[in-house]
C-alpha angles and dihedrals in degrees: 000000000000123000111278098198111132119229127240099256099203099160143341134265118202142220110266097208100056137017111250123229117248116237115268117260090253094051092046091052091050092050092049092048090052091052093249125135118266107211126208110225134189090045129091115281112260091007088148094054127091120234091254090058093049091058089064093057134074127206121231135169112275089217108040112234092241089059098051112109146157133220108229091227085082090063097029091128091064096040090055097038120118118230111288139166096245093105090233115126117257134186128021099293097053099034095048090048089054093048090051089049089054089054107259114144101184136052129202111197128225097185135334103241137098136175111305088218089077098063101008087249139038119295117246129228088245090057092047090052090054090052090052092049094045090056098042092248129145126208107230099177149325143229100233133154106270111210130145094235095054102028097104091054090051089050089052091056093044091050091050089053093047098243124171090194135040122192152142138246092225132080117256085247134355091217126121093211133092096227092062093047090048090054091047090051091054090052094045093047089056095044089046089056089052091050092048090051086062093045096256135116121231114221141177127212122219136224120191095274090065088070096048119109125281116237100229110138147025129059117351124239124233090278093054096255125136117256102193137056140233087211097261115139118228101242093039088057087051090053089063096043096052128073111252089216092062112024125061138172142227110208114213098210095200094052090045090058090045086055089052088054099042107032106054104121139054137170111245125217091271092055096254122137110239128193117217121171117215116221114201092196094055095045088059099036091057091058104014099158091058087069109068092156137043136184104228094206119159132206143185113236107248119163091186090078126065095246094049091231139067117216117249137170111282112279095023096081138065103261115116103230092163093061093039099054096036094050097048091054123193090108095175095046099052124080122200119209115192114227135175115171092199098047099110112097098199123220092322093061110017093169097052099099093050091045090052089048090057093047092048093049092052091050093046088053090053092065106103139176131204115227134182114265 
């Protein structure tokens, strides 16, 4: 497993292409109360330091180059494309070569198929592994279907591709009730043991609903189910029910901030409406080595849409990746996979997703940290 030594986070770098938003007063207060650094953003790094102090520091990438990845869902249009004369790469061989040329070192899979017009048949995991190796790429995970009856077959594919992690893009359950999350935890603990036996970690990826409130108390409905909440969020309940040796998580940073925007209130057992703000940084910082992977997905704040954000290439939105990654620490342990669900440009702009991949890689590379020499 990778080194888990946390860095000395002395001060923040910043993205050069867009000013970052400072944390809200509430988030800053929560970070301070937890003993975590509260970073000023939108100002030059080390602006408070004298030149003499700067000479005792060195600058390094906040996300090491070896840990910068992409989930292929972002470029799914080009992975699945049939041969065409657009000049834009298509299929695994050409797209992975382009991603390596951009600078990405790691790949998270979102399926293992391409157009059968490329080879006259479907590509095999063995052939995909050769393409990875030929381009100096490493598979760091996958969004597969996680079920007990097919899990060993999924592990076989993951092992062939050289993955350290195997996961899914879905929540362990979509239920609001404890009993369903308890059952999911039992299943995931067992599957996690199986993954560990084959030197892999099992992980689940969140959307915003995973951080909504569990219905676990209060009056029962006509089916005998609780209708109110004690204030526990679904996935945070799952953290406590699963074994940290066997079950891990991939935080989608964009969806976590959507959850902060959407899921702020619950009705307590006494029928009172309670406001509780979710902090994505704190939910990771409290259990940072349960999160080997992240989706580094950016968004523009837009309260005119239901989610409160519109997806953008990384570094062109309003999410504070600098503060996020520096505060959670464990710089060598964490792996950041760029994702943008809306990256494909369709037939009118076939190269858009790969162009966005290049922009996002450059901006990910711009995140820096100052360390003691």
